[in-house]
Amino acid sequence: MNQSILNQRYQLDKQISHKGARHTFLATDLTTQQPVIVKILLFGTDFQWQEYKLFERGSQTLQHLDHPHIPRYLDYFDVTLNEVQGFAQVQRYIEAPSIQEHLDRGRSFSEAEICQIARQLLDILVYLQQLHPPILHRDIKPSNILLGERSGHSAGQVYLVDFDSVKSHSTTPAGQTMTIVGTYGYMAPEQFGGKAYPASDLYGLAATLVAIASGKAPSDLPQKEFRINFEREVNLSPHLVSWLTWLLEPSLDSRAKSASEALTALDNNDRLPFAFKASKVEVKPAGSRIKIKQKADLFKVVLPTQQIAAWEKSQHKLVLIFFAFFFLGPFLILLLLFYVVRKFLTSTHLVIKPNQIVFCRKLLFISQNSEKFPRDAIDKIKVSEKRVLMYTYQTVGRNEKIIRKQLTLPTGSEIEADWLAQELSYFLKIPIDN
């Protein structure tokens, strides 16, 4: 395109995309000297009237939206380029790559980061769905979600863009033709029939999260009876898998109805419909000495030293005590008793609070080596023989150097370790790393 300045104000700097009659440019607003996005629809050979309807509707809708994580509408005007007429829409430029670009670069996401992205997207959808009438995006996918860079424990700021497929949710008059809009793999089944509801955007959101977790497009995952079978492709906690399964229900009646409903259930398994609630597979092993106290936002674990049972079962060790008493003298007896008390009366305590995790060992009632971490610092749980390993990470310094630490929870058997790991995974919503 020869013309580089539009409406005597916007200088076209770089073409970002070109699809059919639509052209998207990175430009400079010569009045403010700020970068902007200019979308142009030309009445050329590739033009279709349906594109004009969508383009005009998207511009009108964006003009009335006011959300910090949605591009702000700036301008709309007629344009003529190379003797071809059309329309131009200008919106605020957001300096952040799309999630699809992050995935293409090989970035992986932890479950905590996936949940952060989900919450931010749901907050945006709550805003759109509470408008009168509610606004449907209809094309939620990784390339339409911008994500800023990581910062500390934050996955990055999320922005929902590309409102070219947007539609207000209202009853369609009988006989009116509905337009099929969306992207295969991310479209809810009802969108193939030209219909869309608030729950349709939730389907697209869940499909996007599955793509982030698996690194694969939903269309590349196995399906059965229109259901995406993603469970074997991801390493996620039982609750998050159940939540995603709920949002990906092919049946509109079985799916979450609103973003606020989905947001509430994201952090509360009890708010899921009964058929989708995550269940604990294992029960506490018989004879386990581990004590667990659990409330809605509090989880306490006390692990007594497992060697006590082994000591009690080894009667020959009692002979050593009598031998030491008669032949080695009182001083060595005290040393032996100190060793026994320290080794066999030390317990491991883990307390998970709403915003903090406390890990320590106690000798009788005296705490030793107490450590405290932010609750979201734990990102991985692993079972290693008779131990449950919890891994924390923290970023320090200007270079945000990542420091990892391993917390060890000793158990008496592999079965007991598997059970404890499941309890922690269920409560923290962190997957068990196999």
Short mmCIF file of C-alpha atoms in Angstrom, two decimals:
data_model
loop_
_atom_site.label_atom_id
_atom_site.label_comp_id
_atom_site.label_asym_id
_atom_site.label_seq_id
_atom_site.Cartn_x
_atom_site.Cartn_y
_atom_site.Cartn_z
CA MET A 1 0.00 0.00 0.00
CA ASN A 2 1.45 3.31 -1.13
CA GLN A 3 -0.36 5.62 1.25
CA SER A 4 1.50 5.69 4.57
CA ILE A 5 -0.48 8.35 6.48
CA LEU A 6 -4.22 7.88 7.05
CA ASN A 7 -6.69 10.62 7.98
CA GLN A 8 -3.72 13.04 8.16
CA ARG A 9 -2.83 11.52 11.51
CA TYR A 10 -1.91 7.82 11.51
CA GLN A 11 1.39 6.79 9.94
CA LEU A 12 1.47 3.13 8.94
CA ASP A 13 4.75 1.59 10.13
CA LYS A 14 4.41 -2.16 9.75
CA GLN A 15 1.83 -4.61 8.47
CA ILE A 16 1.06 -7.21 11.13
CA SER A 17 -1.43 -9.42 9.33
CA HIS A 18 -3.47 -9.72 6.13
CA LYS A 19 -6.50 -11.98 5.84
CA GLY A 20 -8.88 -11.54 2.93
CA ALA A 21 -10.07 -7.94 2.80
CA ARG A 22 -8.70 -7.20 6.27
CA HIS A 23 -5.32 -5.60 6.89
CA THR A 24 -3.82 -4.90 10.32
CA PHE A 25 -0.99 -2.40 10.83
CA LEU A 26 1.19 -1.15 13.63
CA ALA A 27 1.09 2.63 13.25
CA THR A 28 2.06 5.87 14.97
CA ASP A 29 -0.44 8.49 16.05
CA LEU A 30 1.30 11.66 14.84
CA THR A 31 -0.74 13.78 17.27
CA THR A 32 0.28 11.90 20.40
CA GLN A 33 3.38 10.10 19.07
CA GLN A 34 1.99 6.90 20.57
CA PRO A 35 1.90 3.52 18.80
CA VAL A 36 -1.57 2.34 17.77
CA ILE A 37 -3.18 -0.56 15.92
CA VAL A 38 -4.98 0.27 12.68
CA LYS A 39 -7.37 -2.30 11.18
CA ILE A 40 -8.50 -1.69 7.63
CA LEU A 41 -11.32 -3.35 5.65
CA LEU A 42 -11.14 -2.71 1.88
CA PHE A 43 -13.91 -3.19 -0.67
CA GLY A 44 -11.59 -5.06 -3.01
CA THR A 45 -11.72 -8.40 -4.77
CA ASP A 46 -11.47 -10.28 -1.45
CA PHE A 47 -14.31 -8.34 0.16
CA GLN A 48 -17.47 -10.06 1.45
CA TRP A 49 -20.46 -8.19 2.89
CA GLN A 50 -20.49 -10.40 5.98
CA GLU A 51 -16.99 -9.11 6.80
CA TYR A 52 -18.31 -5.56 6.71
CA LYS A 53 -21.09 -6.42 9.16
CA LEU A 54 -18.62 -7.99 11.56
CA PHE A 55 -16.09 -5.16 11.16
CA GLU A 56 -18.69 -2.46 11.81
CA ARG A 57 -20.22 -4.35 14.74
CA GLY A 58 -16.78 -4.92 16.29
CA SER A 59 -15.93 -1.22 16.01
CA GLN A 60 -19.24 -0.13 17.53
CA THR A 61 -18.90 -2.62 20.38
CA LEU A 62 -15.29 -1.73 21.14
CA GLN A 63 -16.27 1.95 21.27
CA HIS A 64 -18.50 1.28 24.30
CA LEU A 65 -16.20 -1.06 26.22
CA ASP A 66 -14.21 0.26 29.16
CA HIS A 67 -11.94 -2.37 30.67
CA PRO A 68 -8.20 -2.02 31.38
CA HIS A 69 -7.44 -5.38 29.74
CA ILE A 70 -9.39 -4.79 26.53
CA PRO A 71 -7.87 -2.56 23.79
CA ARG A 72 -9.37 0.94 23.96
CA TYR A 73 -11.22 2.25 20.90
CA LEU A 74 -9.65 5.43 19.49
CA ASP A 75 -11.01 6.26 16.04
CA TYR A 76 -13.05 5.11 13.03
CA PHE A 77 -13.11 6.67 9.56
CA ASP A 78 -13.46 6.11 5.80
CA VAL A 79 -10.28 5.42 3.91
CA THR A 80 -9.15 5.13 0.31
CA LEU A 81 -6.00 3.18 -0.46
CA ASN A 82 -4.72 2.58 -3.97
CA GLU A 83 -8.10 3.79 -5.27
CA VAL A 84 -9.88 1.16 -3.17
CA GLN A 85 -12.36 2.39 -0.61
CA GLY A 86 -12.84 0.97 2.85
CA PHE A 87 -12.99 1.66 6.55
CA ALA A 88 -10.30 1.97 9.21
CA GLN A 89 -10.55 1.29 12.93
CA VAL A 90 -7.90 2.54 15.38
CA GLN A 91 -7.32 1.07 18.83
CA ARG A 92 -4.73 1.25 21.59
CA TYR A 93 -1.54 -0.74 21.04
CA ILE A 94 -0.68 -3.24 23.76
CA GLU A 95 2.98 -4.18 23.85
CA ALA A 96 2.80 -7.89 24.63
CA PRO A 97 3.08 -11.08 22.57
CA SER A 98 0.13 -13.43 22.23
CA ILE A 99 -0.04 -16.68 24.17
CA GLN A 100 0.33 -18.46 20.83
CA GLU A 101 3.65 -16.66 20.30
CA HIS A 102 4.76 -17.71 23.78
CA LEU A 103 3.90 -21.34 22.96
CA ASP A 104 5.66 -21.16 19.58
CA ARG A 105 8.81 -19.98 21.40
CA GLY A 106 8.67 -23.06 23.61
CA ARG A 107 7.43 -21.46 26.82
CA SER A 108 5.81 -23.91 29.24
CA PHE A 109 3.27 -23.00 31.92
CA SER A 110 2.84 -24.38 35.44
CA GLU A 111 -0.62 -25.13 36.80
CA ALA A 112 -0.42 -22.05 39.01
CA GLU A 113 0.25 -19.89 35.93
CA ILE A 114 -2.58 -21.55 33.99
CA CYS A 115 -4.97 -20.77 36.85
CA GLN A 116 -3.76 -17.15 36.93
CA ILE A 117 -4.46 -16.83 33.21
CA ALA A 118 -7.88 -18.43 33.70
CA ARG A 119 -8.82 -16.00 36.47
CA GLN A 120 -7.80 -12.96 34.46
CA LEU A 121 -9.74 -14.12 31.40
CA LEU A 122 -12.77 -14.93 33.51
CA ASP A 123 -12.64 -11.46 35.06
CA ILE A 124 -12.81 -9.98 31.55
CA LEU A 125 -15.68 -12.30 30.58
CA VAL A 126 -17.55 -11.42 33.78
CA TYR A 127 -17.36 -7.76 32.70
CA LEU A 128 -18.57 -8.55 29.15
CA GLN A 129 -21.38 -10.80 30.34
CA GLN A 130 -22.68 -8.27 32.86
CA LEU A 131 -23.24 -5.64 30.15
CA HIS A 132 -26.76 -5.01 28.81
CA PRO A 133 -27.05 -6.86 26.56
CA PRO A 134 -24.17 -9.25 27.33
CA ILE A 135 -21.28 -9.24 24.86
CA LEU A 136 -19.94 -12.49 23.38
CA HIS A 137 -16.39 -12.62 22.00
CA ARG A 138 -16.95 -15.87 20.04
CA ASP A 139 -13.29 -16.41 19.10
CA ILE A 140 -11.27 -16.96 22.27
CA LYS A 141 -8.00 -18.72 21.40
CA PRO A 142 -4.26 -18.35 22.20
CA SER A 143 -3.59 -15.94 19.33
CA ASN A 144 -6.32 -13.57 20.58
CA ILE A 145 -4.92 -13.36 24.11
CA LEU A 146 -1.91 -11.16 24.79
CA LEU A 147 0.31 -12.05 27.74
CA GLY A 148 2.96 -9.85 29.30
CA GLU A 149 6.23 -11.24 30.60
CA ARG A 150 6.57 -13.11 33.88
CA SER A 151 7.13 -11.05 37.02
CA GLY A 152 7.83 -12.80 40.31
CA HIS A 153 5.06 -15.36 40.83
CA SER A 154 2.86 -13.73 38.18
CA ALA A 155 2.37 -15.47 34.84
CA GLY A 156 2.00 -12.05 33.21
CA GLN A 157 -0.82 -9.62 32.52
CA VAL A 158 -3.57 -10.94 30.24
CA TYR A 159 -5.37 -8.92 27.54
CA LEU A 160 -8.26 -10.12 25.38
CA VAL A 161 -8.05 -8.71 21.85
CA ASP A 162 -9.59 -9.05 18.37
CA PHE A 163 -13.26 -8.22 18.80
CA ASP A 164 -13.97 -8.66 15.08
CA SER A 165 -16.25 -11.63 15.83
CA VAL A 166 -18.05 -10.00 18.76
CA LYS A 167 -21.83 -10.19 19.12
CA SER A 168 -24.37 -9.08 21.68
CA HIS A 169 -26.29 -11.97 23.24
CA SER A 170 -29.98 -11.64 22.40
CA THR A 171 -32.74 -13.75 20.95
CA THR A 172 -32.43 -14.13 17.20
CA PRO A 173 -35.69 -13.61 15.29
CA ALA A 174 -37.07 -16.75 13.66
CA GLY A 175 -35.82 -17.23 10.14
CA GLN A 176 -32.83 -14.88 10.52
CA THR A 177 -29.58 -16.30 9.19
CA MET A 178 -26.91 -16.85 11.83
CA THR A 179 -23.22 -16.47 10.98
CA ILE A 180 -20.78 -19.23 11.86
CA VAL A 181 -17.87 -17.45 13.55
CA GLY A 182 -14.94 -18.90 15.45
CA THR A 183 -11.89 -21.13 15.09
CA TYR A 184 -12.12 -24.90 14.73
CA GLY A 185 -10.98 -26.64 17.91
CA TYR A 186 -11.87 -23.65 20.08
CA MET A 187 -15.49 -23.30 18.95
CA ALA A 188 -18.25 -24.71 21.13
CA PRO A 189 -20.47 -27.25 19.26
CA GLU A 190 -23.43 -24.84 19.18
CA GLN A 191 -21.34 -22.31 17.22
CA PHE A 192 -21.27 -24.71 14.27
CA GLY A 193 -25.02 -24.12 14.10
CA GLY A 194 -24.51 -20.36 14.08
CA LYS A 195 -25.59 -19.88 17.70
CA ALA A 196 -23.58 -18.55 20.63
CA TYR A 197 -24.17 -18.02 24.34
CA PRO A 198 -22.08 -16.89 27.33
CA ALA A 199 -21.24 -20.57 27.87
CA SER A 200 -19.77 -20.65 24.34
CA ASP A 201 -17.00 -18.27 25.39
CA LEU A 202 -16.31 -20.49 28.42
CA TYR A 203 -15.78 -23.42 26.05
CA GLY A 204 -13.25 -21.37 24.07
CA LEU A 205 -11.51 -20.34 27.29
CA ALA A 206 -11.22 -23.95 28.48
CA ALA A 207 -9.98 -25.13 25.07
CA THR A 208 -7.35 -22.38 25.21
CA LEU A 209 -6.19 -23.51 28.66
CA VAL A 210 -5.95 -27.11 27.41
CA ALA A 211 -3.78 -25.87 24.53
CA ILE A 212 -1.54 -24.04 27.01
CA ALA A 213 -1.25 -27.09 29.29
CA SER A 214 -0.67 -29.64 26.52
CA GLY A 215 1.22 -27.53 23.98
CA LYS A 216 -1.19 -28.88 21.32
CA ALA A 217 -4.16 -27.37 19.53
CA PRO A 218 -7.46 -28.94 20.71
CA SER A 219 -8.12 -30.09 17.13
CA ASP A 220 -4.97 -32.26 17.39
CA LEU A 221 -6.16 -34.02 20.55
CA PRO A 222 -8.26 -37.21 20.50
CA GLN A 223 -12.04 -36.79 20.66
CA LYS A 224 -14.94 -39.08 21.43
CA GLU A 225 -18.59 -38.12 21.07
CA PHE A 226 -17.55 -34.48 20.52
CA ARG A 227 -15.61 -34.46 23.82
CA ILE A 228 -11.94 -33.47 23.84
CA ASN A 229 -9.99 -36.24 25.62
CA PHE A 230 -7.18 -34.11 27.01
CA GLU A 231 -6.56 -35.80 30.38
CA ARG A 232 -3.61 -37.93 29.23
CA GLU A 233 -2.02 -34.98 27.46
CA VAL A 234 -1.67 -32.73 30.52
CA ASN A 235 -0.14 -32.86 33.98
CA LEU A 236 -2.78 -31.10 36.06
CA SER A 237 -4.43 -31.58 39.44
CA PRO A 238 -7.68 -33.62 39.59
CA HIS A 239 -9.72 -30.50 40.41
CA LEU A 240 -8.48 -28.48 37.44
CA VAL A 241 -9.05 -31.43 35.09
CA SER A 242 -12.62 -31.74 36.41
CA TRP A 243 -13.20 -27.99 36.04
CA LEU A 244 -11.94 -27.98 32.44
CA THR A 245 -14.04 -31.05 31.64
CA TRP A 246 -17.10 -29.17 32.89
CA LEU A 247 -16.43 -26.15 30.68
CA LEU A 248 -15.72 -28.38 27.67
CA GLU A 249 -19.01 -30.26 27.91
CA PRO A 250 -20.47 -30.56 24.38
CA SER A 251 -23.97 -30.24 25.84
CA LEU A 252 -24.84 -26.61 26.49
CA ASP A 253 -27.15 -27.64 29.36
CA SER A 254 -24.30 -29.42 31.19
CA ARG A 255 -21.76 -26.63 30.84
CA ALA A 256 -21.20 -23.66 33.17
CA LYS A 257 -23.69 -20.92 32.31
CA SER A 258 -21.67 -17.82 33.16
CA ALA A 259 -18.12 -16.61 33.77
CA SER A 260 -18.93 -15.74 37.40
CA GLU A 261 -20.13 -19.30 38.02
CA ALA A 262 -16.97 -20.73 36.43
CA LEU A 263 -14.75 -18.34 38.40
CA THR A 264 -16.31 -19.37 41.71
CA ALA A 265 -15.81 -23.07 40.95
CA LEU A 266 -12.19 -22.62 39.82
CA ASP A 267 -11.03 -22.36 43.44
CA ASN A 268 -13.73 -24.46 45.07
CA ASN A 269 -14.31 -28.08 44.09
CA ASP A 270 -17.57 -28.10 46.06
CA ARG A 271 -19.04 -25.57 43.62
CA LEU A 272 -18.67 -27.96 40.71
CA PRO A 273 -21.76 -29.96 39.70
CA PHE A 274 -21.77 -33.35 41.41
CA ALA A 275 -21.03 -35.21 38.17
CA PHE A 276 -17.81 -33.21 37.69
CA LYS A 277 -16.43 -33.04 41.23
CA ALA A 278 -12.87 -34.31 41.58
CA SER A 279 -12.74 -37.34 43.86
CA LYS A 280 -9.91 -38.71 45.92
CA VAL A 281 -8.93 -42.12 44.68
CA GLU A 282 -7.09 -43.33 47.75
CA VAL A 283 -8.18 -43.61 51.39
CA LYS A 284 -5.89 -43.29 54.36
CA PRO A 285 -3.83 -46.49 54.68
CA ALA A 286 -4.60 -48.65 57.71
CA GLY A 287 -2.22 -48.05 60.62
CA SER A 288 -0.98 -44.71 59.30
CA ARG A 289 0.36 -42.38 62.01
CA ILE A 290 0.03 -39.27 59.84
CA LYS A 291 -2.49 -36.75 61.17
CA ILE A 292 -4.33 -34.37 58.86
CA LYS A 293 -6.64 -31.53 59.89
CA GLN A 294 -8.41 -29.76 57.09
CA LYS A 295 -10.79 -26.81 56.82
CA ALA A 296 -11.90 -24.75 53.85
CA ASP A 297 -8.70 -22.66 53.74
CA LEU A 298 -6.42 -24.45 56.22
CA PHE A 299 -4.52 -27.73 55.95
CA LYS A 300 -2.32 -29.18 58.71
CA VAL A 301 -0.15 -32.27 58.45
CA VAL A 302 1.77 -33.89 61.33
CA LEU A 303 4.14 -36.69 60.44
CA PRO A 304 5.51 -38.54 63.48
CA THR A 305 8.88 -40.19 63.06
CA GLN A 306 8.17 -43.47 61.38
CA GLN A 307 11.18 -45.17 62.93
CA ILE A 308 9.33 -45.36 66.25
CA ALA A 309 7.33 -48.29 65.02
CA ALA A 310 10.46 -49.97 63.72
CA TRP A 311 12.15 -49.41 67.10
CA GLU A 312 9.21 -50.88 68.97
CA LYS A 313 9.18 -53.96 66.73
CA SER A 314 12.92 -54.56 67.13
CA GLN A 315 13.14 -56.08 70.59
CA HIS A 316 16.83 -56.84 70.24
CA LYS A 317 17.51 -53.10 70.49
CA LEU A 318 16.22 -53.17 74.05
CA VAL A 319 19.15 -55.46 74.83
CA LEU A 320 21.52 -52.68 73.80
CA ILE A 321 19.96 -50.36 76.38
CA PHE A 322 20.41 -52.86 79.20
CA PHE A 323 23.94 -53.60 78.01
CA ALA A 324 24.80 -49.88 77.99
CA PHE A 325 23.24 -49.38 81.44
CA PHE A 326 25.29 -52.13 83.13
CA PHE A 327 28.59 -51.78 81.30
CA LEU A 328 28.99 -48.27 79.84
CA GLY A 329 28.01 -46.02 82.72
CA PRO A 330 25.51 -43.18 83.24
CA PHE A 331 27.22 -40.70 80.90
CA LEU A 332 26.91 -42.92 77.87
CA ILE A 333 23.35 -43.76 78.88
CA LEU A 334 22.50 -40.05 78.70
CA LEU A 335 24.07 -39.81 75.27
CA LEU A 336 22.08 -42.80 74.14
CA LEU A 337 18.85 -41.37 75.53
CA PHE A 338 19.54 -38.02 73.83
CA TYR A 339 20.05 -39.82 70.53
CA VAL A 340 16.82 -41.78 70.98
CA VAL A 341 14.80 -38.68 71.89
CA ARG A 342 16.22 -36.61 69.05
CA LYS A 343 15.88 -39.31 66.41
CA PHE A 344 12.58 -40.87 67.39
CA LEU A 345 10.60 -38.04 69.01
CA THR A 346 11.05 -35.50 66.22
CA SER A 347 7.95 -34.88 64.09
CA THR A 348 7.50 -33.01 60.80
CA HIS A 349 4.81 -30.34 60.61
CA LEU A 350 3.32 -28.69 57.53
CA VAL A 351 0.70 -25.94 57.89
CA ILE A 352 -0.91 -24.50 54.78
CA LYS A 353 -2.65 -21.19 55.46
CA PRO A 354 -4.58 -19.01 52.99
CA ASN A 355 -1.47 -17.01 52.06
CA GLN A 356 1.42 -18.84 53.69
CA ILE A 357 2.99 -22.26 54.12
CA VAL A 358 4.92 -23.08 57.31
CA PHE A 359 7.25 -26.09 57.37
CA CYS A 360 9.15 -27.16 60.49
CA ARG A 361 10.32 -30.06 62.63
CA LYS A 362 9.48 -30.31 66.31
CA LEU A 363 11.38 -32.07 69.07
CA LEU A 364 8.52 -32.78 71.49
CA PHE A 365 6.97 -29.27 71.59
CA ILE A 366 10.02 -27.25 70.48
CA SER A 367 10.07 -26.07 66.86
CA GLN A 368 13.31 -26.48 64.92
CA ASN A 369 14.33 -25.09 61.53
CA SER A 370 11.01 -23.38 60.85
CA GLU A 371 10.62 -22.17 57.24
CA LYS A 372 7.90 -19.97 55.74
CA PHE A 373 6.91 -19.57 52.09
CA PRO A 374 4.13 -17.80 50.17
CA ARG A 375 1.38 -20.29 49.42
CA ASP A 376 1.85 -19.95 45.68
CA ALA A 377 5.61 -20.65 45.96
CA ILE A 378 5.00 -24.41 45.75
CA ASP A 379 4.68 -25.50 42.15
CA LYS A 380 5.39 -29.24 42.16
CA ILE A 381 4.66 -32.35 44.24
CA LYS A 382 6.52 -35.59 43.71
CA VAL A 383 6.58 -39.04 45.33
CA SER A 384 9.97 -40.66 45.85
CA GLU A 385 9.72 -44.11 47.46
CA LYS A 386 8.55 -43.42 51.05
CA ARG A 387 8.77 -39.63 50.80
CA VAL A 388 6.63 -36.82 49.47
CA LEU A 389 8.72 -34.03 47.98
CA MET A 390 7.35 -30.51 47.63
CA TYR A 391 9.31 -28.05 45.51
CA THR A 392 9.20 -24.30 46.06
CA TYR A 393 10.56 -21.49 43.95
CA GLN A 394 11.27 -17.87 44.70
CA THR A 395 12.67 -15.07 42.57
CA VAL A 396 15.23 -12.73 44.11
CA GLY A 397 17.24 -9.75 42.94
CA ARG A 398 16.85 -7.49 39.96
CA ASN A 399 17.65 -10.33 37.60
CA GLU A 400 14.84 -12.36 39.22
CA LYS A 401 17.10 -15.31 39.88
CA ILE A 402 15.02 -18.39 40.66
CA ILE A 403 15.91 -20.24 43.88
CA ARG A 404 14.37 -23.69 44.29
CA LYS A 405 14.04 -25.59 47.56
CA GLN A 406 12.86 -29.11 48.36
CA LEU A 407 10.66 -29.87 51.37
CA THR A 408 10.70 -33.53 52.41
CA LEU A 409 7.76 -35.24 54.11
CA PRO A 410 8.85 -38.70 55.35
CA THR A 411 6.22 -41.46 55.46
CA GLY A 412 6.23 -45.10 56.49
CA SER A 413 5.48 -46.72 53.14
CA GLU A 414 5.06 -46.03 49.44
CA ILE A 415 1.28 -46.45 49.78
CA GLU A 416 1.21 -43.86 52.54
CA ALA A 417 3.34 -41.48 50.45
CA ASP A 418 0.95 -41.85 47.48
CA TRP A 419 -2.04 -41.12 49.71
CA LEU A 420 -0.46 -38.03 51.30
CA ALA A 421 0.62 -36.69 47.90
CA GLN A 422 -2.96 -37.02 46.63
CA GLU A 423 -4.32 -35.17 49.67
CA LEU A 424 -1.86 -32.31 49.11
CA SER A 425 -2.49 -32.23 45.35
CA TYR A 426 -6.24 -32.11 45.93
CA PHE A 427 -6.02 -29.25 48.45
CA LEU A 428 -3.32 -27.15 46.75
CA LYS A 429 -4.61 -27.86 43.21
CA ILE A 430 -1.09 -28.77 42.13
CA PRO A 431 -0.43 -31.86 39.97
CA ILE A 432 1.66 -34.78 41.16
CA ASP A 433 4.75 -34.97 38.98
CA ASN A 434 5.18 -38.50 37.71
#
